PDB file of C-alpha atoms and ligand atoms in Angstrom:
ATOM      1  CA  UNK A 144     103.161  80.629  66.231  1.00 87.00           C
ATOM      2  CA  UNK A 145     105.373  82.337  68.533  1.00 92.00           C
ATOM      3  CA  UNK A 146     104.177  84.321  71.391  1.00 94.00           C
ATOM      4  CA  UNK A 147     106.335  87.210  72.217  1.00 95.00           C
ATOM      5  CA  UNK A 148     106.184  88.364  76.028  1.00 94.00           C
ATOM      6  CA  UNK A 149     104.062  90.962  76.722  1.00 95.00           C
ATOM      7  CA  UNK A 150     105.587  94.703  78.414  1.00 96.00           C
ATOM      8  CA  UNK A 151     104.331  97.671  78.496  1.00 95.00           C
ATOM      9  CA  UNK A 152     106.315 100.013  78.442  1.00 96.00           C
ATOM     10  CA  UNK A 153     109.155  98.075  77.216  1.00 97.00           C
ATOM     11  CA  UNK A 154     112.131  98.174  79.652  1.00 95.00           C
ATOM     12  CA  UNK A 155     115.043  98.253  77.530  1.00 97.00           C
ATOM     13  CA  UNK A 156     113.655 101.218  75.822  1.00 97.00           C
ATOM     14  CA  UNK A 157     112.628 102.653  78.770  1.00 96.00           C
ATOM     15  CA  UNK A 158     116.795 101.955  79.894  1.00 95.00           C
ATOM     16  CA  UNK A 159     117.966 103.370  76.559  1.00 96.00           C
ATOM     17  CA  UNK A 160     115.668 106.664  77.244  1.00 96.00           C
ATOM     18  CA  UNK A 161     117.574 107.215  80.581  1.00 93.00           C
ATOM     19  CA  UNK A 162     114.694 106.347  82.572  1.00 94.00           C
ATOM     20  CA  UNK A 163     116.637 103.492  84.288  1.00 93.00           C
ATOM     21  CA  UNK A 164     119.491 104.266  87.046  1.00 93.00           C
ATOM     22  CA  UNK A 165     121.752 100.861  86.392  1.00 92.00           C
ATOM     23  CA  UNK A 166     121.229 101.640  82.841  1.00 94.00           C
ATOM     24  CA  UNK A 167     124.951 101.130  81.762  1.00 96.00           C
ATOM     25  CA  UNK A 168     126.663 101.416  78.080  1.00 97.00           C
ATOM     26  CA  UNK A 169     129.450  99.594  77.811  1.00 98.00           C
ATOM     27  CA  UNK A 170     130.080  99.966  74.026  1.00 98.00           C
ATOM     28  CA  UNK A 171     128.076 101.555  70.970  1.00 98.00           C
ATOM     29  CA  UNK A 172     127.758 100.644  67.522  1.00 98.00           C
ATOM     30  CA  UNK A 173     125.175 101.989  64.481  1.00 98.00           C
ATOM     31  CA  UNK A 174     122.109  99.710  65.336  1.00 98.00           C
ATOM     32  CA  UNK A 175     123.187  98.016  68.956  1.00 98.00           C
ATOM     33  CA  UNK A 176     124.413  99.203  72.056  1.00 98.00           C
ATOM     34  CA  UNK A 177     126.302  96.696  74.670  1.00 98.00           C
ATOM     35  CA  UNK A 178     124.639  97.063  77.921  1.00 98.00           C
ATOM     36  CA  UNK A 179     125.917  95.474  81.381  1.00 96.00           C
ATOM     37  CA  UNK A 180     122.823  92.824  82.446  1.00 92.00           C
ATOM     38  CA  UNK A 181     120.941  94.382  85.714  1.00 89.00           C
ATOM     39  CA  UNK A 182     121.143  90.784  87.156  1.00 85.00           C
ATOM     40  CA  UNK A 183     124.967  89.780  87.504  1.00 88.00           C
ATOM     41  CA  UNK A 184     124.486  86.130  88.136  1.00 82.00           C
ATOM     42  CA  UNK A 185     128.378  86.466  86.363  1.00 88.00           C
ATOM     43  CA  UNK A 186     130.302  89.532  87.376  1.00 92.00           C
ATOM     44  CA  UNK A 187     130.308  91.077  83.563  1.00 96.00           C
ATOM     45  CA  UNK A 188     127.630  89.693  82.361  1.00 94.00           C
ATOM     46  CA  UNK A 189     125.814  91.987  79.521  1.00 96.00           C
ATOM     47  CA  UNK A 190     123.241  92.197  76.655  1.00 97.00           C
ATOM     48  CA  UNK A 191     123.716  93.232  73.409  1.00 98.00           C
ATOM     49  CA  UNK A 192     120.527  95.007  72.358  1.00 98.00           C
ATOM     50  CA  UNK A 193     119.002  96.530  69.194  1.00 98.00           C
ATOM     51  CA  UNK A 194     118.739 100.336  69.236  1.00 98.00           C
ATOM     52  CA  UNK A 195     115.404  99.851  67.587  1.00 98.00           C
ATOM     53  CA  UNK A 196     112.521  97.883  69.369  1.00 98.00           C
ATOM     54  CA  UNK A 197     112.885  94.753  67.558  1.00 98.00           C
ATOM     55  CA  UNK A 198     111.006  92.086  69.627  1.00 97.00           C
ATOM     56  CA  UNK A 199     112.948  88.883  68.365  1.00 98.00           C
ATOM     57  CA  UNK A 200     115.163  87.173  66.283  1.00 98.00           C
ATOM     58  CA  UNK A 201     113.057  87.025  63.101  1.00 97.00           C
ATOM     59  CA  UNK A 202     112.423  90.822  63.197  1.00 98.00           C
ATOM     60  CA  UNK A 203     116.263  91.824  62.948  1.00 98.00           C
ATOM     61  CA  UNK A 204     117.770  93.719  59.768  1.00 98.00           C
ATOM     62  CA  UNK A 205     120.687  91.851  58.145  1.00 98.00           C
ATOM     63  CA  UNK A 206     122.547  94.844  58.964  1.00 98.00           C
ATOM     64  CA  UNK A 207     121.328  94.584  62.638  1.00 98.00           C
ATOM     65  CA  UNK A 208     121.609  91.009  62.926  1.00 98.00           C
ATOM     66  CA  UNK A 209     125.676  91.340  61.399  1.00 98.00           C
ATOM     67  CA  UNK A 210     126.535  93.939  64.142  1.00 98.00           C
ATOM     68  CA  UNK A 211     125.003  92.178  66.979  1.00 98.00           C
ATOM     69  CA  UNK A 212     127.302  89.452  66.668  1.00 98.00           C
ATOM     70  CA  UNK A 213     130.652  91.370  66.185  1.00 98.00           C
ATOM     71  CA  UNK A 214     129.549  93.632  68.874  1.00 98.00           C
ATOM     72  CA  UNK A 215     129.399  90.300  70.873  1.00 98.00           C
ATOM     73  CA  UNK A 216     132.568  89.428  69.914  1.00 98.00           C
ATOM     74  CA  UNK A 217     133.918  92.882  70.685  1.00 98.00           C
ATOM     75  CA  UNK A 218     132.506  92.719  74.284  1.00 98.00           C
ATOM     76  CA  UNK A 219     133.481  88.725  74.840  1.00 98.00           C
ATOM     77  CA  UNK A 220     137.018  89.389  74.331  1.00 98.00           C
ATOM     78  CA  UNK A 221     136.972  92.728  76.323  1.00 98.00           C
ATOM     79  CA  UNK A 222     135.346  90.287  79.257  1.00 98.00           C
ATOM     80  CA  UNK A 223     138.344  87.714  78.220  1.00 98.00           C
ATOM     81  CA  UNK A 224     140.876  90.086  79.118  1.00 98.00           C
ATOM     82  CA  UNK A 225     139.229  91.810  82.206  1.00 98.00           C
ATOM     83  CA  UNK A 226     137.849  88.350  84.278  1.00 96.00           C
ATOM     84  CA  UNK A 227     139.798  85.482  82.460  1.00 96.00           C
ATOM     85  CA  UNK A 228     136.717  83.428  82.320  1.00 92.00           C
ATOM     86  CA  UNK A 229     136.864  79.737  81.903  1.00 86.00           C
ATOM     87  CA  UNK A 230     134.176  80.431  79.308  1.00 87.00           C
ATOM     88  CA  UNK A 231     132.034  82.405  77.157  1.00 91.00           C
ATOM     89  CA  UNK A 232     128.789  81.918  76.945  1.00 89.00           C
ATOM     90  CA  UNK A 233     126.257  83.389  74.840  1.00 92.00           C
ATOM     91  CA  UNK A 234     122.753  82.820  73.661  1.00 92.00           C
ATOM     92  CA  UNK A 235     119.477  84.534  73.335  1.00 94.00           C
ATOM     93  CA  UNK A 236     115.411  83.543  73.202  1.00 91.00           C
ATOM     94  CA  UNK A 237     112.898  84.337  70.795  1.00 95.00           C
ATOM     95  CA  UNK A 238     109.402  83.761  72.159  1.00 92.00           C
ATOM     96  CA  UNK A 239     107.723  82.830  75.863  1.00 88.00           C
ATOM     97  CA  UNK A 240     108.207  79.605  75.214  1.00 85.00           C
ATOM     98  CA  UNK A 241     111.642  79.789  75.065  1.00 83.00           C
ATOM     99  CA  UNK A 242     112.477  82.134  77.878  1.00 81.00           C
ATOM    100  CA  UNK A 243     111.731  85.680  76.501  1.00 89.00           C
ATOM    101  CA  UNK A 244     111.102  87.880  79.155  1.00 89.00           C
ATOM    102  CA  UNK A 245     111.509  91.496  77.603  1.00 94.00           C
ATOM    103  CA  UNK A 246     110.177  91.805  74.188  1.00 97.00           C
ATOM    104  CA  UNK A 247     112.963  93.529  72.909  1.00 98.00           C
ATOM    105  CA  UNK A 248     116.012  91.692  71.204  1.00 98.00           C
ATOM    106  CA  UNK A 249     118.679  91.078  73.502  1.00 97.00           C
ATOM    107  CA  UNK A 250     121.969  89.095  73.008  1.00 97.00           C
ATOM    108  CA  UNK A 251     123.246  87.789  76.150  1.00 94.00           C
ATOM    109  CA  UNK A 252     126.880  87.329  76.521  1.00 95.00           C
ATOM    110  CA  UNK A 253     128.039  86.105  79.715  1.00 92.00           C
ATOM    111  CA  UNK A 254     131.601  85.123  81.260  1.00 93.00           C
ATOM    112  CA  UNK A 255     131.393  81.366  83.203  1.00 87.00           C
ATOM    113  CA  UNK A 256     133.645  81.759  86.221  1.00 84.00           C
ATOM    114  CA  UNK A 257     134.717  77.988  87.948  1.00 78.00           C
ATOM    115  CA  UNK A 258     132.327  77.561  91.000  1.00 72.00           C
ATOM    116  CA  UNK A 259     129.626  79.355  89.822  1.00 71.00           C
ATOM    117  CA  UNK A 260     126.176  78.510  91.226  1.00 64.00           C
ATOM    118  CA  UNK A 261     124.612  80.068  88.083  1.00 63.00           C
ATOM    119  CA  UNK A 262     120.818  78.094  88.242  1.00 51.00           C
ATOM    120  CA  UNK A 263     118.991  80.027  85.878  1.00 45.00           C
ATOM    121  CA  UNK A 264     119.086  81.193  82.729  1.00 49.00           C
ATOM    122  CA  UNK A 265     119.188  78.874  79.400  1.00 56.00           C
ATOM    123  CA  UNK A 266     117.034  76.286  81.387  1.00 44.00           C
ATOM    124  CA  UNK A 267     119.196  73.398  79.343  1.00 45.00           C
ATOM    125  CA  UNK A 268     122.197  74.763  80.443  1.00 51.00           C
ATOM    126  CA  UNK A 269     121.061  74.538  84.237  1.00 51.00           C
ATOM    127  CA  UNK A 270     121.386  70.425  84.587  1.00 46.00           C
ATOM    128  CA  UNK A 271     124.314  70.286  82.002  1.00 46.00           C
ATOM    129  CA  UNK A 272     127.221  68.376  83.951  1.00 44.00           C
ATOM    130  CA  UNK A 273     129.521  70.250  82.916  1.00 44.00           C
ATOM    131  CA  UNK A 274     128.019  73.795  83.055  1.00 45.00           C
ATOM    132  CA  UNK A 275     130.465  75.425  85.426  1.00 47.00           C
ATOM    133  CA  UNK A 276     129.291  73.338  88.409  1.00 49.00           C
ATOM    134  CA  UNK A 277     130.183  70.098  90.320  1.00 53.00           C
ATOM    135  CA  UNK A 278     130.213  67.450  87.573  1.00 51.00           C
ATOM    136  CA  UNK A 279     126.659  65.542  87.969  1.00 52.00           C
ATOM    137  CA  UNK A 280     125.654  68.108  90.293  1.00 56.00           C
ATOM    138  CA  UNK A 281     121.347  68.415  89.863  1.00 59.00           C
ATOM    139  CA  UNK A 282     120.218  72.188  89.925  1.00 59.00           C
ATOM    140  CA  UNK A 283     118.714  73.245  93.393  1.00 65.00           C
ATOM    141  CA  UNK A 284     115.934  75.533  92.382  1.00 68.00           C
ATOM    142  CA  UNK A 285     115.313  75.961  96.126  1.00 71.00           C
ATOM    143  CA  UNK A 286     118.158  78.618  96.236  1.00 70.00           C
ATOM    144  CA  UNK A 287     116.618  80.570  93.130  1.00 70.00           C
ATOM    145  CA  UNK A 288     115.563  83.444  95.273  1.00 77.00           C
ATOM    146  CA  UNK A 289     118.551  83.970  97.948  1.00 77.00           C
ATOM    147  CA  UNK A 290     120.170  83.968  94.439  1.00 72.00           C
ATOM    148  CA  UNK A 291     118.191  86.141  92.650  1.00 75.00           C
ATOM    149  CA  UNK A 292     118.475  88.358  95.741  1.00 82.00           C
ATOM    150  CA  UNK A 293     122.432  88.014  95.856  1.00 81.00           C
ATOM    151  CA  UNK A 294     122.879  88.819  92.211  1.00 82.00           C
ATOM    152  CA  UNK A 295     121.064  92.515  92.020  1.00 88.00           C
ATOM    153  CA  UNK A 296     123.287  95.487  92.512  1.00 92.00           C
ATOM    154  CA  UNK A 297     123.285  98.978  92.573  1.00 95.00           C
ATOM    155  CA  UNK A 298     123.013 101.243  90.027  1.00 95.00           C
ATOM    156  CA  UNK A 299     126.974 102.220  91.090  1.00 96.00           C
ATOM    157  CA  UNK A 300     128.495  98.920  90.855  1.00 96.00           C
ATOM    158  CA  UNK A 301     126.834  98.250  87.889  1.00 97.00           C
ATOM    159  CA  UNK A 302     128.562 101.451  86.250  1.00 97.00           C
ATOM    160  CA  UNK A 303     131.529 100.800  87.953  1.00 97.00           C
ATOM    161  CA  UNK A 304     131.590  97.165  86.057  1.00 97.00           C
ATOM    162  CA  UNK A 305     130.216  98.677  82.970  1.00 98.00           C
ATOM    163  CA  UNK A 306     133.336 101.004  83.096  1.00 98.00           C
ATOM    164  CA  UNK A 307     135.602  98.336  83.442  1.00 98.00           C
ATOM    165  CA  UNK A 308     134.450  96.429  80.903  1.00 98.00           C
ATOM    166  CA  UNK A 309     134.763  98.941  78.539  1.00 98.00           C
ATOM    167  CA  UNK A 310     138.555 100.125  78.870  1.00 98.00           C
ATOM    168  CA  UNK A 311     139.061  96.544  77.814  1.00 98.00           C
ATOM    169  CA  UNK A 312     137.797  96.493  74.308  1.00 98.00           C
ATOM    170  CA  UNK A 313     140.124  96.008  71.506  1.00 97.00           C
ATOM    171  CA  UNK A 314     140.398  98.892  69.363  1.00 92.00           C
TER     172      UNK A 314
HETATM  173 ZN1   ZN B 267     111.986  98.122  73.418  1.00 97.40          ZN
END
């Protein structure tokens, strides 16, 4: 049985109902928006979300669950062309157990810059060797909170990288 995360209210909803200040759209589509991530452990770093509060995978529409991914694709290139990433990477978590932390469907897409310190996350991708750190280099979850710290902007630079974003989408 999964156990979806408990939130009351729900805070994507409570972003898409303009009750968040770093709320920021960086494209639109029928059923999903493209929102920039509040945490920028990657510069760029953003969420596809449902419009509707679907809590996970297995409560998606096929029609939802086709334009999440091409709205992914839409944003990963747009990121392609505005960081030059060494890497895209996306991925997504249905259930505590896996990582959920909002229960509403979210899509994470996220640009992997060379030196990144990223330590959090997809927990499996943390102790890869090859997941944008020093090859063989063990994740330090002493840092977690300087980093968690480091990573939170304002509500303006998160527009501002929203914006960005967004005059790079193909047509
Ligand atoms: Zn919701």
């Amino acid at each position: 049985m999964i156990e979806v995360p408990k939130q009351d209210p729900c805070e994507i909803c409570e972003g898409m109902a303009g009750r968040d200040p770093g709320w920021a759209v960086i494209d639109e589509g029928e059923y999903t928006l493209t929102v920039i991530n509040p945490w920028q452990y990657e510069i760029g770093q953003c969420c596809v979300i449902t419009r509707r509060h679907a809590e996970t995978l297995f409560d998606l529409t096929r029609e939802e669950a086709a334009e999440v991914i091409a709205a992914a694709q839409r944003v990963a290139t747009a990121l392609v062309r505005r960081y030059k990433p060494l890497g895209v990477l996306t991925f997504q978590n249905n259930g505590v157990y896996s990582g959920q932390e909002v229960p509403h469907y979210h899509f994470h897409v996220v640009p992997r810059q060379p030196g990144s310190d990223w330590g959090i996350g997809p927990p499996q991708l943390a102790t890869f060797e090859s997941a944008g750190r020093v090859r063989g280099t063990p994740h330090d979850p002493s840092g977690d909170e300087a980093r968690r710290q480091r990573v939170r902007l304002t509500p303006e630079e998160l527009h501002e990288i929203a914006a960005s974003v967004r005059e790079h989408l193909p047509d």
